[in-house]
mmCIF file of C-alpha atoms in Angstrom:
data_model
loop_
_atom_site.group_PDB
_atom_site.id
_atom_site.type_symbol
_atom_site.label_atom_id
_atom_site.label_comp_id
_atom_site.label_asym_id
_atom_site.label_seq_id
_atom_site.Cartn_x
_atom_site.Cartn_y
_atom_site.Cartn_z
ATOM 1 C CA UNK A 1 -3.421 34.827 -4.219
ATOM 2 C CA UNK A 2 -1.301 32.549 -2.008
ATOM 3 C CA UNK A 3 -3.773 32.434 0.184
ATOM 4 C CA UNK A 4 -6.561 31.090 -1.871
ATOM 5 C CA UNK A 5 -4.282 28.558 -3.544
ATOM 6 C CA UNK A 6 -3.181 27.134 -0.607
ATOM 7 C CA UNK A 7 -6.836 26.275 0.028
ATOM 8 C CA UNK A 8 -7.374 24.833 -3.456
ATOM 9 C CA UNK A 9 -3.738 22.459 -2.589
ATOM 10 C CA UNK A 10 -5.540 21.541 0.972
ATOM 11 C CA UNK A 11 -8.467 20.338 -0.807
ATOM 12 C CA UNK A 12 -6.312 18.579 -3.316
ATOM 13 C CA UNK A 13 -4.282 16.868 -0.389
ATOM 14 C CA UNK A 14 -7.129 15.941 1.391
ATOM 15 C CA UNK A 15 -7.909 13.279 -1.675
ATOM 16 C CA UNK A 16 -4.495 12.598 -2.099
ATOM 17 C CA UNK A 17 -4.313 11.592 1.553
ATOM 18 C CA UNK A 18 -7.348 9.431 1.284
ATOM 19 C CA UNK A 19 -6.399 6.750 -1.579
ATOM 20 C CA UNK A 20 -2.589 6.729 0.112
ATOM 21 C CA UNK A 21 -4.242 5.761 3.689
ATOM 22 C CA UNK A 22 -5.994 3.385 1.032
ATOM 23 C CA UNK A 23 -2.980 1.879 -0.215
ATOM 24 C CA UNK A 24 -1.003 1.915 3.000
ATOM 25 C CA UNK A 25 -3.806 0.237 4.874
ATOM 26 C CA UNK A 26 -2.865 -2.794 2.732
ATOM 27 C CA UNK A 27 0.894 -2.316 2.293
ATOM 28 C CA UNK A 28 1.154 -1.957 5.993
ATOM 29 C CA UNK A 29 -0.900 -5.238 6.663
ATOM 30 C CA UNK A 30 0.183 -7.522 3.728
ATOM 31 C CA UNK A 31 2.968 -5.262 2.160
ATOM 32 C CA UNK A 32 2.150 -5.726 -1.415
ATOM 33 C CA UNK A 33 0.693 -3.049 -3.477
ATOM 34 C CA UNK A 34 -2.377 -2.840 -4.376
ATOM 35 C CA UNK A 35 -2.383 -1.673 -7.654
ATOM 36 C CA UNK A 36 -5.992 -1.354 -8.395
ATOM 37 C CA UNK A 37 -6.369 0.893 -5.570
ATOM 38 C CA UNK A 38 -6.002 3.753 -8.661
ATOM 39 C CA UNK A 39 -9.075 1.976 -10.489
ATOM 40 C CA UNK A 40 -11.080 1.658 -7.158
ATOM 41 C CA UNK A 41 -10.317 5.455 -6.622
ATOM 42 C CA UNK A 42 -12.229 5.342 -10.296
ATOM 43 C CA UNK A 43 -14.799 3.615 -10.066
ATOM 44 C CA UNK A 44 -16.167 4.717 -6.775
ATOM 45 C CA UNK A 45 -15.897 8.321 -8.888
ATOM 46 C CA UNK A 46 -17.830 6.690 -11.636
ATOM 47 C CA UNK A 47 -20.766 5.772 -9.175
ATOM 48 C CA UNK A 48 -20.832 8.517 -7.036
ATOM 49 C CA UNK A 49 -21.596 10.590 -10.216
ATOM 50 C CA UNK A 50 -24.277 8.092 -11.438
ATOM 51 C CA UNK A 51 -26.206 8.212 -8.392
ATOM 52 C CA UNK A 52 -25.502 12.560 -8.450
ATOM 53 C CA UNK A 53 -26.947 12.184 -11.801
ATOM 54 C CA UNK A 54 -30.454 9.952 -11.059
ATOM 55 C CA UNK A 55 -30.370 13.124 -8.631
ATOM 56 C CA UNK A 56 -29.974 11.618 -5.489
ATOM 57 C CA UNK A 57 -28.617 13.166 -2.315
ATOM 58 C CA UNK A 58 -24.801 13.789 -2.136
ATOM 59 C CA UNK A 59 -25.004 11.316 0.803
ATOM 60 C CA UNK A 60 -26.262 9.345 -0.866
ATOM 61 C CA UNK A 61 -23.918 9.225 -3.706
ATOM 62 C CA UNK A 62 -20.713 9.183 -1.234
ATOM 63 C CA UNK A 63 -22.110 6.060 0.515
ATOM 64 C CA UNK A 64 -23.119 4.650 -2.796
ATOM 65 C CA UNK A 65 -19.378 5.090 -4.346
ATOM 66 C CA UNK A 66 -17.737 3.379 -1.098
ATOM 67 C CA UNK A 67 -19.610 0.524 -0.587
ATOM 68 C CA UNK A 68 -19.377 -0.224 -4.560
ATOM 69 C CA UNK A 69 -15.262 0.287 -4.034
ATOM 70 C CA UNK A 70 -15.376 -1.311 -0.757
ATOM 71 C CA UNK A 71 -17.155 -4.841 -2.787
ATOM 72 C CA UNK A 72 -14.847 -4.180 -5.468
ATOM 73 C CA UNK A 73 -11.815 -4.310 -3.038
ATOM 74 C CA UNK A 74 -13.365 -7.714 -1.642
ATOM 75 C CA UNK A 75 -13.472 -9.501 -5.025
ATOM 76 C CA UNK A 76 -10.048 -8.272 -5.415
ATOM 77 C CA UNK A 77 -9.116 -9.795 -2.241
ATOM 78 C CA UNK A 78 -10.540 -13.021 -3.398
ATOM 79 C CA UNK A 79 -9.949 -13.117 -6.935
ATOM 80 C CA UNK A 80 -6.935 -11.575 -7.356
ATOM 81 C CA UNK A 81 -4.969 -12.205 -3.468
ATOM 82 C CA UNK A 82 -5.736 -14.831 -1.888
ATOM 83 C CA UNK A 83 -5.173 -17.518 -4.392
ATOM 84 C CA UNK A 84 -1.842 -16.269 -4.882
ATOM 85 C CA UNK A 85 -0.959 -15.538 -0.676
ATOM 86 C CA UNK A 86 1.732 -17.677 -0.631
ATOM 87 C CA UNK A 87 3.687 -16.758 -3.826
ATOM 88 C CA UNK A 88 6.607 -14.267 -4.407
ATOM 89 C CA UNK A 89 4.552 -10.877 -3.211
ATOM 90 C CA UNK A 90 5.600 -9.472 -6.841
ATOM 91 C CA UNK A 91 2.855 -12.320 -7.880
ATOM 92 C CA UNK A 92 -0.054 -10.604 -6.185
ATOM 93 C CA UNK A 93 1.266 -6.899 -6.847
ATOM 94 C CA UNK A 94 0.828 -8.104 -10.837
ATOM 95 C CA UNK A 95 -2.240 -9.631 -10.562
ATOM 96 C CA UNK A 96 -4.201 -6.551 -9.078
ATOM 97 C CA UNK A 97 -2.515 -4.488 -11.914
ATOM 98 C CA UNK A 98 -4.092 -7.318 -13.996
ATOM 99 C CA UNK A 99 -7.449 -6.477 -11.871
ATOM 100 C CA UNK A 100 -7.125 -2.987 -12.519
ATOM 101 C CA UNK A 101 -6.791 -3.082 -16.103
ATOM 102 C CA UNK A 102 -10.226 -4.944 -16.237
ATOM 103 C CA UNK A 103 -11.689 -2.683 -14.473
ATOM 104 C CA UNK A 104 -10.887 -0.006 -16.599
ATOM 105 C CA UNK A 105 -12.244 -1.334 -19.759
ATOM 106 C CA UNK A 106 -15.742 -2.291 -17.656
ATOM 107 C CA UNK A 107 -15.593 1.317 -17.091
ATOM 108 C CA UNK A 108 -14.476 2.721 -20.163
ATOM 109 C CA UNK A 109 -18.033 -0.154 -21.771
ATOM 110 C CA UNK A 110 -20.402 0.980 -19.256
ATOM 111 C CA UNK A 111 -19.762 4.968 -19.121
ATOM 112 C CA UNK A 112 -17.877 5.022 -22.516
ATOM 113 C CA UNK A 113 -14.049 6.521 -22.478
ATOM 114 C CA UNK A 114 -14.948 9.940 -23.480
ATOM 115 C CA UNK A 115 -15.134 12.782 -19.980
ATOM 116 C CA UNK A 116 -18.499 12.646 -18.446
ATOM 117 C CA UNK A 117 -19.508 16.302 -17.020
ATOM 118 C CA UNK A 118 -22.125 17.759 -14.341
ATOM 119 C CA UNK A 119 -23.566 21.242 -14.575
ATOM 120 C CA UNK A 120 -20.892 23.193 -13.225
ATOM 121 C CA UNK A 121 -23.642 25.328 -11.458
ATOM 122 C CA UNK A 122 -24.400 21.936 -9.362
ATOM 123 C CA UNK A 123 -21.960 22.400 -6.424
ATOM 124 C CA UNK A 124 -20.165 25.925 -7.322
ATOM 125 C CA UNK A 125 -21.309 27.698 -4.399
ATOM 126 C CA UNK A 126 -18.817 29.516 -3.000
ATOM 127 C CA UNK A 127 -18.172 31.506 0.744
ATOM 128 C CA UNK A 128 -16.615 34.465 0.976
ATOM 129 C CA UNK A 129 -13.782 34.623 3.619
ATOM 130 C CA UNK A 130 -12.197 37.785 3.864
ATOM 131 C CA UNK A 131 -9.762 37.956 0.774
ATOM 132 C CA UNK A 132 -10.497 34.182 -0.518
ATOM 133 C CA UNK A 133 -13.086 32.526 -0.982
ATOM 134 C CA UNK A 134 -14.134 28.589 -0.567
ATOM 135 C CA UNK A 135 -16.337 26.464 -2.447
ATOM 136 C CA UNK A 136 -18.736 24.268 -0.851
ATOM 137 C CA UNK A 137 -17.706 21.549 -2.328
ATOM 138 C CA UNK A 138 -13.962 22.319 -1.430
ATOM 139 C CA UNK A 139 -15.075 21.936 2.316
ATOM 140 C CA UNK A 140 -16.811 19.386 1.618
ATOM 141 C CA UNK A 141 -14.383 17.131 0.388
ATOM 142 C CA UNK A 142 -11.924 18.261 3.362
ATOM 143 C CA UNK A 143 -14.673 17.705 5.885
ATOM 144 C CA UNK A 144 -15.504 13.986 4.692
ATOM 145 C CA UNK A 145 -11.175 13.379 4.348
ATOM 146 C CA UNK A 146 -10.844 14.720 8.030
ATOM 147 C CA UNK A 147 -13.766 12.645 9.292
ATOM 148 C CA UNK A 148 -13.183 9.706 7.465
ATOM 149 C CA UNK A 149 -9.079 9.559 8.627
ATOM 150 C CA UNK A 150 -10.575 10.226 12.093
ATOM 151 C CA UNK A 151 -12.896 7.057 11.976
ATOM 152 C CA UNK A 152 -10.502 4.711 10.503
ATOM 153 C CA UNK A 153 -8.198 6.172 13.158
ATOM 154 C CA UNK A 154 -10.555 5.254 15.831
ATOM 155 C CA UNK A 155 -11.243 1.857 14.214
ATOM 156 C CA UNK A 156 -7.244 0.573 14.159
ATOM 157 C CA UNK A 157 -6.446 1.951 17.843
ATOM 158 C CA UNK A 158 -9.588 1.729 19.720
ATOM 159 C CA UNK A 159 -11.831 -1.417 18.618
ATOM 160 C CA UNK A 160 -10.595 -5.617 18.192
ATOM 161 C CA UNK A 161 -11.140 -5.400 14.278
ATOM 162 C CA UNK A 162 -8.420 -2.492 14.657
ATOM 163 C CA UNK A 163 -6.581 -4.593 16.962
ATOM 164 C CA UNK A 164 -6.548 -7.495 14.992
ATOM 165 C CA UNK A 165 -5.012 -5.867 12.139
ATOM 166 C CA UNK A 166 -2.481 -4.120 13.941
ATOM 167 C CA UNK A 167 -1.829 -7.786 15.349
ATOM 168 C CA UNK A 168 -1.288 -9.187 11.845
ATOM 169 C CA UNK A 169 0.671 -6.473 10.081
ATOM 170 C CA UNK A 170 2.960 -6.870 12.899
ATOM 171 C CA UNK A 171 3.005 -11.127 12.477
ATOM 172 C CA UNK A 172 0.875 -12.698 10.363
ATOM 173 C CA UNK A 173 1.760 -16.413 12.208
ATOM 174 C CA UNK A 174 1.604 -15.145 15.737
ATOM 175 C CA UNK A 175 -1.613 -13.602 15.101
ATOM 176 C CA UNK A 176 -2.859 -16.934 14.125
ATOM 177 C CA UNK A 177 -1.566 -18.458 17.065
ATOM 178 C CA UNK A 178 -3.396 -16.121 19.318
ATOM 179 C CA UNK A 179 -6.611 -16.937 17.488
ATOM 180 C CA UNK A 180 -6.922 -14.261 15.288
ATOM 181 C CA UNK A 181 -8.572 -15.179 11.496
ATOM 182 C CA UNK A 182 -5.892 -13.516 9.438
ATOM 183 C CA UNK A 183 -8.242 -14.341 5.932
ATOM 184 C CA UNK A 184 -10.878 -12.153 7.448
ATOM 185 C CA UNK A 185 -8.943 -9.755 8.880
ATOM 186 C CA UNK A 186 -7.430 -9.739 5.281
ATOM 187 C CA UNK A 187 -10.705 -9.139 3.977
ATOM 188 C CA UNK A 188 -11.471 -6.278 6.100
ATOM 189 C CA UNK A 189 -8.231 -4.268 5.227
ATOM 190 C CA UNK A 190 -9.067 -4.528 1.590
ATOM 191 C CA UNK A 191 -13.346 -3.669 2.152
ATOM 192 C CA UNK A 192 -11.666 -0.267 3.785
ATOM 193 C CA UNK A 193 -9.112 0.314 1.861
ATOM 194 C CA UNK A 194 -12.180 0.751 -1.266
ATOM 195 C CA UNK A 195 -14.212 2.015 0.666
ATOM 196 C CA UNK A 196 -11.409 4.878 1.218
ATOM 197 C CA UNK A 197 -10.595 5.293 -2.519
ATOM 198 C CA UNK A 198 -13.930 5.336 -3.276
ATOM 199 C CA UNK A 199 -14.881 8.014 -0.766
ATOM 200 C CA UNK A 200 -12.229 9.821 -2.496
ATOM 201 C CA UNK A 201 -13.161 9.243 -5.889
ATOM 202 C CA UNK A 202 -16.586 10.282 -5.566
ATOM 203 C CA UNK A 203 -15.079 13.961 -3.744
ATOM 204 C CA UNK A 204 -12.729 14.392 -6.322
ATOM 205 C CA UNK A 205 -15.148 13.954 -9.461
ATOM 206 C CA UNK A 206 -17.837 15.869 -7.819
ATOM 207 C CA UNK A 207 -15.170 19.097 -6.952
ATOM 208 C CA UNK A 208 -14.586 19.052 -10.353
ATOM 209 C CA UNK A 209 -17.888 18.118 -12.051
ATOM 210 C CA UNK A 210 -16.223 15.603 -14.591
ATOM 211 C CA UNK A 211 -14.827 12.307 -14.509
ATOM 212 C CA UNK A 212 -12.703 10.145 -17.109
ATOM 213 C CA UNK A 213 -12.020 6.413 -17.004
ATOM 214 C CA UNK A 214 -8.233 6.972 -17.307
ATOM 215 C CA UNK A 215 -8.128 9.100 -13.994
ATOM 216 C CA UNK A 216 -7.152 6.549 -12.058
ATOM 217 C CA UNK A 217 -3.547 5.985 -13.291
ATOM 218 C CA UNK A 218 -2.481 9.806 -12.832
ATOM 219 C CA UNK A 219 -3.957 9.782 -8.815
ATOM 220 C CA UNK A 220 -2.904 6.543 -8.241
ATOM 221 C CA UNK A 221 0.787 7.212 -8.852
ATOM 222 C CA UNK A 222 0.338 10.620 -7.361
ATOM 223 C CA UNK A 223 -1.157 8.884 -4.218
ATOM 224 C CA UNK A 224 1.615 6.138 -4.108
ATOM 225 C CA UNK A 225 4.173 9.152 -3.763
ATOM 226 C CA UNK A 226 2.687 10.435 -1.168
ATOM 227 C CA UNK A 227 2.537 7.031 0.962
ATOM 228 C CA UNK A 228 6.025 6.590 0.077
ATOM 229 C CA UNK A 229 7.109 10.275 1.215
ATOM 230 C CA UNK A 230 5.130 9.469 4.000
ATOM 231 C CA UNK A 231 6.502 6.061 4.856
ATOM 232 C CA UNK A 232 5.747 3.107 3.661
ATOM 233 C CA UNK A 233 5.628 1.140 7.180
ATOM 234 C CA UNK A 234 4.015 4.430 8.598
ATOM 235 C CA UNK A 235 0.200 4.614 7.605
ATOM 236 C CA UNK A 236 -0.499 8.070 9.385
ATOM 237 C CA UNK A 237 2.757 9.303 7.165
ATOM 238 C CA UNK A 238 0.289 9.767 4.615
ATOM 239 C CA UNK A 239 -1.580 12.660 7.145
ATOM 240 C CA UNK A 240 1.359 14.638 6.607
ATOM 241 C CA UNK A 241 2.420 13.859 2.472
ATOM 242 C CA UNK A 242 -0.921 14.526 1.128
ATOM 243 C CA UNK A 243 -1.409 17.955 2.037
ATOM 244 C CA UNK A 244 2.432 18.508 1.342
ATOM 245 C CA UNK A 245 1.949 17.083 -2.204
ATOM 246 C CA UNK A 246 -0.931 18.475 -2.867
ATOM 247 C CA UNK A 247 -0.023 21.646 -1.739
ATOM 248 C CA UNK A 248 3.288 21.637 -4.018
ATOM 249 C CA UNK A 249 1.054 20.803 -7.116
ATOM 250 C CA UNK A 250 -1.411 23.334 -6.917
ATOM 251 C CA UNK A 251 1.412 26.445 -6.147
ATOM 252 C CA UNK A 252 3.554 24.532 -9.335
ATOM 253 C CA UNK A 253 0.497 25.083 -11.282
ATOM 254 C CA UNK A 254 -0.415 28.733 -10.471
ATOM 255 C CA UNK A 255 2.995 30.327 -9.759
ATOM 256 C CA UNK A 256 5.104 27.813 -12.362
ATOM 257 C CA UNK A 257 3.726 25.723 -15.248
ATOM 258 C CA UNK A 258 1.377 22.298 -15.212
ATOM 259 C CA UNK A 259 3.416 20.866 -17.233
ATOM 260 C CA UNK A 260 5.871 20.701 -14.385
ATOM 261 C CA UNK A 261 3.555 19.846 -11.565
ATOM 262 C CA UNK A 262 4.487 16.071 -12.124
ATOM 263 C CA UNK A 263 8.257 16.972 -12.197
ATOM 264 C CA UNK A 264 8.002 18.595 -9.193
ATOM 265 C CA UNK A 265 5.836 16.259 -7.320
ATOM 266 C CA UNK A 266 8.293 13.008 -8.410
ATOM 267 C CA UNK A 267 11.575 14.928 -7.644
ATOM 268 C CA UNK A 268 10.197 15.646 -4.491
ATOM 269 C CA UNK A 269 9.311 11.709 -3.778
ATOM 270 C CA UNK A 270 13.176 11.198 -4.998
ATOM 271 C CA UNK A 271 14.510 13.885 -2.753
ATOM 272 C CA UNK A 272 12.442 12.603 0.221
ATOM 273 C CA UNK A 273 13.912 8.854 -0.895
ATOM 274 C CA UNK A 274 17.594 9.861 -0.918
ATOM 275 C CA UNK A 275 17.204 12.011 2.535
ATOM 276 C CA UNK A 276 14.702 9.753 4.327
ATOM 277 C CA UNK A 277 14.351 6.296 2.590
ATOM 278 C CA UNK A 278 12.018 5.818 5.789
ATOM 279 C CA UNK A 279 9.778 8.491 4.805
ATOM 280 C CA UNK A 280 9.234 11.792 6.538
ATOM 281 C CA UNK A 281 7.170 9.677 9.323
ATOM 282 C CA UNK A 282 9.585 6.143 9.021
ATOM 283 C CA UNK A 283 11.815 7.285 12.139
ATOM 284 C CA UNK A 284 15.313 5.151 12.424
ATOM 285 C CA UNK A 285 15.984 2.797 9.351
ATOM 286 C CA UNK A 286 16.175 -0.100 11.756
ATOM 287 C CA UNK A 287 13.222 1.039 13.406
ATOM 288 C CA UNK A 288 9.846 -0.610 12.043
ATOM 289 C CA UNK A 289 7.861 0.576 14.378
ATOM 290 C CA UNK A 290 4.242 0.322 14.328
ATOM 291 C CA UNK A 291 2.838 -0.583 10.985
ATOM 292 C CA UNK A 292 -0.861 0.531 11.371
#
């Protein structure tokens, strides 16, 4: 039923939307990519289902994944950004792909590289609404997406951390000038940007009750198609492209064939490129605009 599946793409989109605000946070502060966002979105999976497994609280387990992506996202920042700030940006871009690598094979020592799976009985309730029904978990995961947009939201246009950010993705130097630390505000953009893939990786392996190390690669991409259909210079582009993307995957895969969700969802990144290099959200081509 249409219906019902375009619930299932909502939910879908809702993740997708989370680890693109993740990697736009940094490209629209720093503009490199973060390419270890995709591991990040992993790990904070990997922990969020640890901490679901010793039984504790699904609170629990969602705080537990973010702050564990959000640390990750610092040593990153350290490690694998800030002794390299002042090279070619393709220099930093290949080191967190270095980063992410690593963090794979932890992964893949700790957990092992074969799926691990929860009781599928753990979080399958499901509501009945009128012809469809949801799963808990489904709303859920779109509750915590919504909520957590809505507080990073408030944090970039209504506090002096957000402030300061939007101050140094605009110019790095004149933010200095005017006092603000650009290392820390640095340092901040990364902790949320984790803390955001993390969130999501923790929804997205509890939805479906199993987890790989290798699952990281797949969303990742998936996610950077969505910030670039979005906009790259536009970090609420992604509000828009997730559910889009999403959306298109899930109807691909129940009205087409899976094999040809990825087709559809990288010819429609292409299309958006040749129509809108901007993005759907970029406005004019000369236009920056706001970044964050």
């Amino acid at each position: 039923m249409l219906l019902q599946q375009l619930v299932n793409g909502l939910t879908l989109g809702a993740v997708y939307t989370l680890i693109a605000l993740s990697f736009s946070l940094v490209m629209g502060i720093l503009s490199i990519l973060n390419l270890a966002i995709g591991e990040l979105f992993m790990l904070g999976g990997y922990l969020g289902f640890a901490l679901i497994a010793a039984h504790l609280p699904l609170p629990v387990a969602l705080i537990g994944g973010m702050l564990g992506a959000a640390v990750m996202g610092i040593v990153i920042e350290k490690v694998a950004y800030q002794p390299l700030r002042d090279a070619p940006l393709i220099t930093p871009m290949l080191s967190t792909l270095g980063f992410s690598i690593i963090l794979q094979n932890v992964v893949t020592n700790v957990w092992g590289s074969d799926p691990l799976q929860l009781p599928t009985e753990l979080f399958d309730t499901r509501i009945p609404l009128g012809p469809i029904s949801v799963g808990v978990m489904q709303l859920v995961v779109i509750g915590v997406a919504v909520a957590l947009v809505a507080a990073v939201a408030f944090l970039i246009q209504k506090t002096s951390a957000g402030r300061a950010l939007r101050a140094v993705a605009e110019n790095r130097d004149v933010a200095r000038l005017l006092g603000v630390s650009a290392g820390r505000v640095t340092l901040l953009a990364f902790a949320i940007s984790g803390a955001l893939a993390g969130a999501a990786g923790v929804l997205i392996s509890l939805h479906y009750a199993a987890i790989t190390p290798y699952i990281g690669v797949d969303t990742g991409l998936k996610a950077i198609a969505v910030m670039v259909i979005g906009g790259t210079t536009r970090v609420w582009g992604a509000l828009l492209a997730g559910p889009l993307i999403g959306i298109a995957e899930v109807l691909t895969i129940a009205y087409g064939s899976s094999q040809a969700r990825d087709l559809v969802v990288y010819g429609l990144m292409i299309l958006i490129l040749l129509i809108r290099p901007q993005g759907l959200l970029g406005g004019a081509r000369t236009d920056v605009g706001q970044r964050v």
